Amino acid sequence: MDPDAGSSGAPGLGPNEVAVGGAQASVQPSIVGPTLILKGELSVGEALVIHGQVHGSVIGTDSVVIKRGARVSGQISAAQIQFERGTPLDEVVLSGSIRRAAGD
C-alpha cells in the first residue's frame, strides 16, 4: 500500500495526525509530549505536534501544530503552522503559512 496515496476515511484526523500538502493522508509526526520541557533549538524534517513546552527556536520543513495547553516561547519557522484556539502566543515569532485549527 502506498502511504502517499491518501485516505478515503473520515474527514477528521486523530489528535496526533496532520494533513500534509492539503491531502487527508494520515502522517505520523514527531511529538513533543505534554510532560516534555525542551530548551534550545529544535530542527525537524517531518511534521511536528507540540503538546508540551518548547523554549527556543523550532525550525521545521513541514508543518508544526501547537496544541491547546502547549507552552511555546521563541521563533517558529515552518511551511505551515497551526495552533488551537486558547494557545498562548505571547512570546512567539511565527514564520510560514499560519492558521488556527478548524473547529475551534
Coordinates of C-alpha atoms in Angstrom, one line a residue:
M1 CA 0.0 0.0 0.0
D2 CA 1.3 3.4 -1.0
P3 CA 1.4 5.7 2.1
D4 CA 1.2 8.8 -0.1
A5 CA -1.9 7.6 -1.8
G6 CA -4.3 9.4 0.6
S7 CA -7.2 8.1 2.6
S8 CA -10.8 7.7 1.8
G9 CA -11.8 7.5 5.5
A10 CA -13.5 10.1 7.7
P11 CA -12.5 13.7 7.0
G12 CA -11.4 14.3 10.7
L13 CA -7.8 13.5 11.7
G14 CA -6.8 11.9 15.0
P15 CA -5.2 14.0 17.8
N16 CA -1.6 13.3 16.6
E17 CA -2.2 13.2 12.9
V18 CA -1.7 16.1 10.4
A19 CA -2.8 16.8 6.9
V20 CA 0.2 17.3 4.6
G21 CA 0.0 19.3 1.4
G22 CA -3.8 19.7 1.7
A23 CA -4.2 15.9 1.5
Q24 CA -6.1 14.0 4.1
A25 CA -3.4 11.3 4.3
S26 CA -2.5 10.2 7.8
V27 CA 1.1 11.0 8.7
Q28 CA 2.7 10.2 12.0
P29 CA 4.6 13.3 13.1
S30 CA 7.2 13.8 15.7
I31 CA 5.6 14.7 19.1
V32 CA 6.7 16.9 22.0
G33 CA 4.7 15.2 24.7
P34 CA 2.7 17.0 27.4
T35 CA 5.4 16.4 30.1
L36 CA 8.4 17.3 27.9
I37 CA 10.1 20.6 28.5
L38 CA 12.6 21.4 25.7
K39 CA 15.0 24.4 26.0
G40 CA 17.1 25.2 22.9
E41 CA 16.8 24.8 19.2
L42 CA 14.7 22.1 17.6
S43 CA 15.1 21.2 13.9
V44 CA 12.7 18.7 12.4
G45 CA 12.3 17.4 8.9
E46 CA 8.8 16.0 9.3
A47 CA 5.6 17.2 10.8
L48 CA 5.7 18.2 14.5
V49 CA 2.9 18.3 17.1
I50 CA 3.6 20.2 20.3
H51 CA 1.7 19.3 23.5
G52 CA 4.4 20.2 26.0
Q53 CA 6.8 23.1 26.4
V54 CA 9.3 24.5 23.9
H55 CA 11.5 27.4 24.9
G56 CA 13.6 28.3 21.9
S57 CA 13.6 28.1 18.2
V58 CA 11.6 25.5 16.2
I59 CA 12.7 25.1 12.6
G60 CA 10.6 22.8 10.5
T61 CA 10.5 21.9 6.8
D62 CA 6.9 20.6 7.1
S63 CA 4.1 21.6 9.5
V64 CA 4.1 22.5 13.2
V65 CA 0.9 22.0 15.2
I66 CA 0.7 23.7 18.6
K67 CA -2.0 22.0 20.7
R68 CA -4.1 23.6 23.4
G69 CA -2.2 23.6 26.6
A70 CA 1.2 23.7 25.0
R71 CA 3.6 26.4 26.1
V72 CA 5.9 27.8 23.4
S73 CA 8.3 30.8 23.5
G74 CA 10.7 31.6 20.8
Q75 CA 10.7 31.6 17.0
I76 CA 8.8 29.0 15.0
S77 CA 9.6 28.7 11.3
A78 CA 7.8 26.0 9.2
A79 CA 6.0 25.6 5.9
Q80 CA 2.7 25.5 7.8
I81 CA 1.9 26.5 11.4
Q82 CA -1.4 25.5 13.0
F83 CA -2.5 26.4 16.5
E84 CA -5.6 25.7 18.5
R85 CA -7.7 28.5 20.0
G86 CA -6.6 29.3 23.5
T87 CA -2.9 28.6 22.8
P88 CA -0.8 31.4 24.3
L89 CA 1.4 33.0 21.7
D90 CA 2.7 35.9 23.7
E91 CA 6.5 35.5 23.1
V92 CA 6.4 33.7 19.8
V93 CA 7.5 34.9 16.3
L94 CA 5.9 32.8 13.6
S95 CA 7.2 32.4 10.0
G96 CA 5.2 30.4 7.5
S97 CA 1.6 29.7 6.5
I98 CA -0.3 30.3 9.7
R99 CA -3.8 29.1 10.6
R100 CA -6.0 28.4 13.6
A101 CA -7.2 24.8 13.8
A102 CA -10.6 24.2 12.2
G103 CA -13.5 23.5 14.5
D104 CA -12.0 25.5 17.4

